[in-house]
Coordinates of C-alpha atoms and ligand atoms in Angstrom, one line a residue:
M2 CA 0.2 0.2 0.1
D3 CA 1.5 3.4 -0.7
V4 CA -0.5 6.1 0.7
P5 CA -0.5 9.7 -1.5
L6 CA 0.9 12.9 0.8
I7 CA 0.2 16.6 0.1
C8 CA 2.2 19.6 1.4
Y9 CA -0.6 21.5 3.0
D10 CA 1.9 24.9 2.7
C11 CA 3.1 24.7 -0.7
G12 CA 1.2 21.8 -2.6
A13 CA 4.1 19.5 -3.4
T14 CA 2.8 15.7 -3.6
A15 CA 4.3 12.3 -2.8
T16 CA 4.1 8.9 -1.3
L17 CA 4.3 7.7 2.0
A18 CA 7.8 6.3 1.0
A19 CA 9.0 9.5 0.5
G20 CA 8.9 10.1 4.0
A21 CA 7.2 12.4 6.2
R22 CA 8.7 15.9 5.1
C23 CA 7.9 17.9 1.9
D24 CA 11.4 19.8 0.5
C25 CA 10.0 22.6 1.4
G26 CA 10.7 21.6 5.6
E27 CA 6.7 21.3 6.1
P28 CA 5.1 18.6 7.0
Y29 CA 3.2 16.5 4.5
W30 CA -0.1 15.2 5.6
V31 CA -2.4 12.5 3.7
A32 CA -4.0 13.4 0.3
T33 CA -8.0 12.9 1.0
D34 CA -10.6 12.8 -1.9
S35 CA -13.4 13.9 0.6
E36 CA -15.8 15.1 -2.0
C37 CA -18.4 12.9 -1.7
F38 CA -17.6 11.8 2.0
A39 CA -21.6 11.5 3.8
W40 CA -22.1 11.1 7.5
P41 CA -22.2 7.1 7.6
E42 CA -25.7 5.6 9.3
G43 CA -25.8 3.4 11.9
G44 CA -22.9 1.4 13.0
K45 CA -20.4 1.3 16.0
R46 CA -18.5 3.6 17.5
S47 CA -14.8 4.1 16.8
L48 CA -12.9 5.8 14.7
W49 CA -13.2 3.8 11.7
R50 CA -16.7 4.4 11.1
Y51 CA -14.9 7.0 9.0
R52 CA -12.9 4.6 7.0
D53 CA -14.3 6.1 4.3
L54 CA -11.4 9.2 5.0
L55 CA -9.0 6.7 6.4
P56 CA -6.1 5.1 4.3
D57 CA -7.4 1.7 3.3
V58 CA -6.1 -1.1 6.2
D59 CA -7.5 -3.6 8.1
P60 CA -7.8 -2.9 11.5
T61 CA -7.1 -5.8 14.1
G62 CA -7.1 -6.3 18.3
L63 CA -6.9 -2.9 20.2
A64 CA -6.7 -1.0 17.3
A65 CA -10.6 -2.1 16.8
G66 CA -11.5 -0.1 20.1
A67 CA -9.5 3.4 19.1
G68 CA -12.1 6.3 18.8
G69 CA -15.6 6.3 19.9
T70 CA -15.0 8.1 23.1
P71 CA -17.8 10.3 25.1
F72 CA -18.4 13.4 24.0
V73 CA -20.8 15.4 26.8
R74 CA -22.0 18.7 27.1
A75 CA -20.7 20.2 30.6
P76 CA -23.1 23.1 31.5
R77 CA -21.5 23.5 34.9
L78 CA -18.5 25.0 32.9
D79 CA -20.9 27.7 30.5
G80 CA -20.4 29.9 33.3
D81 CA -16.5 30.2 33.5
V82 CA -16.4 30.3 29.7
G83 CA -19.1 32.6 28.6
A84 CA -20.6 29.9 26.4
R85 CA -22.3 26.6 26.0
V86 CA -19.3 24.3 27.0
H87 CA -19.4 20.9 25.3
V88 CA -16.2 18.4 26.4
K89 CA -14.7 15.4 23.9
F90 CA -13.4 13.2 26.4
E91 CA -9.9 11.1 24.8
G92 CA -9.2 9.6 28.0
S93 CA -11.7 6.8 27.3
N94 CA -9.2 5.4 24.6
P95 CA -7.1 2.2 25.3
T96 CA -4.4 3.8 26.8
G97 CA -5.7 6.7 27.8
T98 CA -5.3 9.6 25.4
F99 CA -6.1 10.2 21.5
K100 CA -3.0 8.6 21.1
D101 CA -4.1 5.7 20.4
R102 CA -6.4 7.3 17.0
G103 CA -2.6 7.9 15.7
S104 CA -1.6 4.7 16.5
A105 CA -4.2 2.7 15.8
V106 CA -3.6 3.7 11.8
G107 CA -0.2 3.5 11.9
V108 CA 0.2 0.4 13.3
A109 CA -2.7 -1.0 11.5
A110 CA -1.2 0.3 8.2
A111 CA 2.8 -0.9 9.1
A112 CA 1.1 -4.5 9.5
D113 CA -0.8 -4.1 6.6
A114 CA 2.5 -3.4 4.3
G115 CA 4.3 -6.6 5.9
Y116 CA 6.9 -4.4 8.4
G117 CA 7.5 -6.6 11.7
T118 CA 8.4 -3.4 13.9
V119 CA 7.2 -0.5 14.5
G120 CA 8.5 2.4 16.8
T121 CA 8.0 5.9 18.3
V122 CA 9.9 8.7 20.0
S123 CA 8.1 9.8 22.8
H124 CA 8.6 8.9 27.0
G125 CA 5.0 9.4 27.8
N126 CA 1.6 8.8 26.3
M127 CA 2.7 8.1 22.6
A128 CA 5.0 5.4 23.8
R129 CA 2.8 3.9 25.8
S130 CA 0.0 4.1 22.8
M131 CA 2.3 2.6 20.3
A132 CA 3.6 -0.1 22.5
A133 CA 0.1 -1.3 23.2
H134 CA -1.0 -1.1 19.5
A135 CA 2.0 -3.1 18.4
A136 CA 1.7 -5.5 21.2
S137 CA -2.4 -6.1 20.4
A138 CA -0.8 -6.4 16.3
G139 CA 1.8 -9.1 17.3
L140 CA 4.4 -6.5 16.2
D141 CA 8.0 -5.6 17.6
C142 CA 8.2 -2.1 19.0
L143 CA 11.2 0.0 19.7
V144 CA 10.4 3.2 21.9
L145 CA 13.5 5.8 22.3
V146 CA 13.3 7.8 25.2
P147 CA 15.7 10.5 26.5
A148 CA 18.5 8.5 29.2
D149 CA 17.1 11.0 31.7
V150 CA 13.4 10.1 32.0
P151 CA 11.6 9.6 35.7
A152 CA 11.6 6.0 36.8
E153 CA 8.0 5.7 37.0
R154 CA 7.3 6.8 33.1
L155 CA 9.6 3.8 32.5
A156 CA 7.8 1.5 34.9
L157 CA 4.3 2.0 33.5
L158 CA 5.8 2.1 29.4
A159 CA 7.5 -1.2 30.3
R160 CA 4.4 -3.1 31.2
Y161 CA 3.6 -3.3 27.6
D162 CA 7.0 -5.0 27.1
P163 CA 8.0 -3.0 24.0
T164 CA 12.4 -2.5 23.3
I165 CA 13.1 0.6 25.2
L166 CA 16.7 2.4 24.2
R167 CA 17.2 5.7 26.1
V168 CA 19.4 8.1 23.9
E169 CA 21.5 10.4 24.9
G170 CA 22.1 13.8 23.3
D171 CA 20.0 16.1 21.4
Y172 CA 16.6 14.4 21.6
G173 CA 15.2 16.8 19.2
G174 CA 17.2 16.3 16.8
L175 CA 15.9 12.3 17.5
Y176 CA 12.4 13.5 15.3
D177 CA 14.7 13.3 12.1
E178 CA 17.2 10.9 12.9
S179 CA 14.5 8.1 13.8
L180 CA 12.6 8.7 10.7
R181 CA 15.9 7.6 8.5
V182 CA 17.1 4.9 10.8
G183 CA 13.7 3.5 10.2
R184 CA 14.1 3.8 6.5
E185 CA 16.8 2.7 6.6
Q186 CA 16.3 -0.7 8.9
R187 CA 12.6 -1.2 7.8
I188 CA 11.0 0.1 11.2
A189 CA 8.1 1.7 10.5
F190 CA 8.9 5.1 13.0
V191 CA 4.8 6.5 13.8
N192 CA 6.1 9.7 15.3
S193 CA 4.0 12.9 16.6
D194 CA 3.0 14.6 13.4
T195 CA 3.6 12.0 10.9
P196 CA 0.8 11.5 8.2
L197 CA -0.7 8.6 9.4
R198 CA -0.6 9.6 12.5
V199 CA -2.3 12.8 11.7
A200 CA -4.5 10.9 9.6
G201 CA -5.9 8.9 12.7
Q202 CA -5.8 11.7 15.1
K203 CA -7.9 13.7 12.7
T204 CA -11.3 11.4 13.5
T205 CA -11.0 13.2 17.5
A206 CA -12.3 16.5 15.3
L207 CA -14.6 14.0 12.6
E208 CA -16.8 13.0 16.2
I209 CA -17.4 16.1 16.9
A210 CA -18.6 17.3 13.6
E211 CA -20.8 14.5 13.4
G212 CA -22.3 15.2 17.1
F213 CA -23.1 18.5 16.1
A214 CA -24.6 18.1 12.1
P215 CA -25.5 19.5 10.2
E216 CA -22.9 22.7 11.0
P217 CA -19.8 22.1 13.0
P218 CA -19.1 24.2 16.5
D219 CA -18.2 28.1 16.9
A220 CA -15.1 27.4 18.2
V221 CA -12.7 24.1 19.5
V222 CA -9.9 24.4 22.3
L223 CA -7.3 22.1 22.4
P224 CA -3.9 21.9 23.9
V225 CA -0.9 21.3 21.7
S226 CA 2.4 20.3 21.6
S227 CA 4.3 19.2 18.5
G228 CA 1.0 20.3 16.9
G229 CA -0.1 17.0 15.4
H230 CA -3.1 16.6 17.0
G231 CA -4.3 20.2 16.1
S232 CA -2.8 20.0 12.4
A233 CA -5.2 17.3 12.3
V234 CA -8.2 19.3 13.9
W235 CA -7.9 21.4 11.1
K236 CA -7.3 18.7 8.2
A237 CA -11.0 17.0 9.6
F238 CA -13.0 20.2 9.1
R239 CA -11.2 20.7 5.8
E240 CA -12.3 17.7 4.4
L241 CA -16.0 18.6 6.2
R242 CA -15.8 21.6 4.5
D243 CA -15.2 20.0 1.0
A244 CA -17.6 17.3 1.4
G245 CA -20.3 20.3 1.9
L246 CA -20.9 19.2 5.5
A247 CA -19.0 22.5 7.2
T248 CA -20.1 25.7 5.5
E249 CA -17.5 27.5 8.1
L250 CA -14.6 26.2 9.9
P251 CA -14.7 26.4 13.6
R252 CA -12.5 29.1 15.3
L253 CA -9.4 27.1 16.5
Y254 CA -7.4 27.6 19.6
F255 CA -4.8 26.0 20.5
V256 CA -3.1 25.8 24.2
Q257 CA 0.6 25.6 25.7
T258 CA 1.8 25.7 29.0
A259 CA 3.2 28.7 29.7
A260 CA 6.7 27.3 30.5
C261 CA 7.0 25.8 27.2
A262 CA 5.1 28.0 24.7
P263 CA 7.2 28.2 21.0
I264 CA 4.0 28.3 19.1
A265 CA 2.0 30.7 21.4
D266 CA 5.1 33.0 21.5
A267 CA 5.3 32.9 17.5
W268 CA 1.6 33.8 16.9
E269 CA 2.5 36.7 19.7
R270 CA 4.9 38.2 17.6
G271 CA 3.0 37.7 13.9
D272 CA 5.2 35.5 13.3
R273 CA 4.7 32.9 10.0
T274 CA 7.4 30.1 11.6
V275 CA 7.9 28.9 14.7
T276 CA 11.4 29.6 16.8
P277 CA 12.6 26.9 18.4
I278 CA 13.3 28.1 22.5
E279 CA 14.5 25.9 26.0
G280 CA 12.1 25.1 27.3
G281 CA 11.2 24.9 31.3
E282 CA 9.6 22.6 34.1
T283 CA 5.9 22.2 33.9
V284 CA 2.9 20.2 35.6
A285 CA 1.5 20.0 31.9
Y286 CA 4.9 18.0 30.7
S287 CA 3.3 16.2 28.0
I288 CA 2.6 19.3 25.6
A289 CA 6.4 20.6 26.6
N290 CA 7.8 20.6 22.8
A291 CA 10.5 23.3 22.6
D292 CA 10.8 22.3 19.3
P293 CA 7.5 21.5 17.3
P294 CA 7.4 19.8 14.4
S295 CA 4.0 20.8 13.2
G296 CA 4.4 24.3 14.8
N297 CA 4.4 26.9 11.6
R298 CA 1.2 23.9 10.2
V299 CA -0.9 25.3 13.5
L300 CA 0.2 28.5 13.5
A301 CA -1.4 28.6 9.7
A302 CA -4.7 26.6 11.3
A303 CA -5.0 29.2 13.6
R304 CA -4.7 32.3 10.8
A305 CA -7.0 30.6 8.9
T306 CA -9.9 30.0 10.9
G307 CA -9.6 33.0 12.7
G308 CA -8.7 31.3 16.1
G309 CA -5.4 32.1 17.8
V310 CA -2.6 30.5 19.9
L311 CA -2.5 31.5 23.6
A312 CA -0.4 29.8 26.7
V313 CA -1.4 29.1 29.9
D314 CA 0.7 29.1 33.7
D315 CA 1.3 25.9 35.8
E316 CA -1.0 27.7 38.4
A317 CA -4.1 28.0 36.1
I318 CA -3.8 24.9 34.5
L319 CA -4.2 22.9 38.3
D320 CA -7.1 25.2 38.6
A321 CA -9.0 23.7 35.6
R322 CA -8.0 20.7 36.6
R323 CA -9.6 20.9 39.7
T324 CA -12.8 22.2 38.0
L325 CA -13.0 19.7 35.6
S326 CA -13.1 17.4 38.1
A327 CA -15.7 18.8 40.6
D328 CA -18.1 20.3 38.3
A329 CA -18.1 18.3 35.2
G330 CA -16.7 15.1 36.6
L331 CA -13.5 14.4 33.8
F332 CA -10.6 13.4 35.7
V333 CA -8.3 14.6 33.2
E334 CA -4.2 14.9 32.7
S335 CA -3.0 18.3 33.4
A336 CA -2.4 18.7 29.7
S337 CA -5.3 18.4 29.1
A338 CA -6.7 21.0 31.7
T339 CA -4.9 23.7 29.8
A340 CA -8.0 23.3 27.0
L341 CA -10.1 25.0 30.0
A342 CA -8.0 26.9 31.2
G343 CA -7.3 28.6 27.7
A344 CA -10.9 28.8 27.2
R345 CA -11.1 30.7 30.6
R346 CA -8.5 33.6 29.1
L347 CA -10.0 33.6 25.7
A348 CA -14.0 34.6 28.1
E349 CA -11.4 37.4 29.6
G350 CA -11.4 38.7 26.1
D351 CA -14.3 39.0 23.7
A352 CA -13.2 35.7 21.5
L353 CA -16.7 33.6 22.6
E354 CA -19.9 34.7 23.2
G355 CA -22.6 33.4 25.0
D356 CA -24.8 32.2 22.5
S357 CA -22.1 29.9 21.0
D358 CA -20.9 26.1 21.4
V359 CA -17.2 26.1 22.5
V360 CA -15.8 21.9 22.4
L361 CA -12.8 21.5 24.7
I362 CA -10.9 18.5 24.0
A363 CA -9.5 16.8 27.2
T364 CA -6.8 15.0 25.5
G365 CA -6.5 12.5 28.3
T366 CA -6.9 10.7 31.1
G367 CA -5.5 11.8 34.7
F368 CA -5.3 8.4 36.5
T369 CA -2.0 7.8 34.8
E370 CA -0.7 10.5 36.0
R371 CA 0.8 10.4 39.3
D372 CA 0.1 13.4 41.8
V373 CA 3.0 13.4 44.3
D374 CA 2.3 17.2 45.3
A375 CA -1.4 16.3 45.9
P376 CA -2.6 17.9 49.3
A377 CA -3.7 15.6 52.2
V378 CA -7.0 15.1 52.0
D379 CA -9.0 16.6 55.3
A380 CA -12.3 14.6 55.5
A381 CA -13.5 14.1 58.6
R382 CA -13.4 11.1 61.3
V383 CA -17.3 9.4 62.8
E384 CA -17.7 6.7 64.9
L385 CA -20.4 4.3 63.1
G386 CA -23.0 5.0 66.5
A387 CA -22.8 8.4 65.4
L388 CA -23.5 8.5 61.8
D389 CA -27.0 9.5 61.2
D390 CA -26.0 12.8 63.3
A391 CA -22.8 13.2 61.5
V392 CA -24.5 12.9 58.2
S393 CA -27.4 14.9 58.5
E394 CA -25.1 18.0 59.7
R395 CA -23.0 17.8 56.5
M396 CA -25.6 17.5 54.4
G397 CA -28.9 17.8 55.7
Ligands
PLP421 C1 0.3 14.0 23.6 C2 -0.7 14.9 24.0 C3 -0.9 16.1 23.7 C4 -0.7 17.0 22.0 O1 0.0 16.7 21.4 P1 0.3 17.3 19.9 O2 -0.3 16.4 19.0 O3 2.0 16.7 20.1 O4 0.0 18.7 20.0 C5 -1.7 17.1 24.5 N1 -2.5 15.8 25.6 C6 -1.7 15.1 26.3 C7 -3.0 14.4 27.1 C8 -1.1 14.8 25.5 O5 -0.5 13.1 25.5
ZN422 ZN1 6.3 22.3 0.8

């Protein structure tokens, strides 16, 4: 199977065998002909519902269960955001994040093409997702992590039994190096914004749009790091526009953590290209990419849809994380809570109106996150014999 690719920026075309990047330096994505696409009738809830817009691959095992995540109203957040709030809860994927959508398509395509090994460059959610999907498909998985990765990260990842290599040196440079080694040694690398990953991950937005059909919501707010998912969301709405299923694209707002916000910095300056930075420590460690490979594409998406890119600090992120649990029942990773923190910031300006629908993408579950700094919980003690009084005193 060879998949046709196109550069969003200069329009050059290629196929997957040629690599993931255009000569102009920008990432390719899969060329999709969506003009004849219509929403499927009935059928199961999974990303394979949108097969007509996906590369022609056969999912086996875990891949069949990716996507089809809950899409819920969160009325108690309306006041925070100044609009009707809806949340797409990606924590319900097999390994707890939207990364499963990209891994499902990437690993299935590799299996179909006869690869024995898949690989990725990640020490967090994407690594676990790739290892899980490879395990289920019966492929070997090579995960390249930085040499100083925390032990508890490795322990979670090792459960899926991939081959892990701790790489010394510039972790940013590893992205390109991994693709080269993969081509030379026949390992299908599915990195943060490679074409098959973006193809799978665009289904987050297809599910959102189908939930809103006939017209998409007014705005979508999501965390961004490499820019792979953000690019995918943009691509999905473009395809729906080509299919006549969206007159207008939603405004796309991308949120970064202030400690590492190269895309938001570029947006602030009015630049069309992202300059790599030295990132700092943040609670939202899953979105701390200091040299995002799809950063320019995210800037283009924000410009084209009338949205924006913004940064929020750790205090705002942790406060949003608390609110998402206490007021929406959603236990999310810190990185995911940036979506609400970002929407709150937008509400301070005039970006969102009361009579509009705003979708927050909660990208991942918080159950994989060790909460080392959690304060002790002060719950009252009561004798069994005094239960009646204790309950009526507190709940009456
Ligand atoms: C990977 C990840 C992101 C960022 O996605 P990119 O495609 O790298 O921009 C956001 N949230 C969570 C939970 C993630 O795992
Ligand atoms: Zn190009």
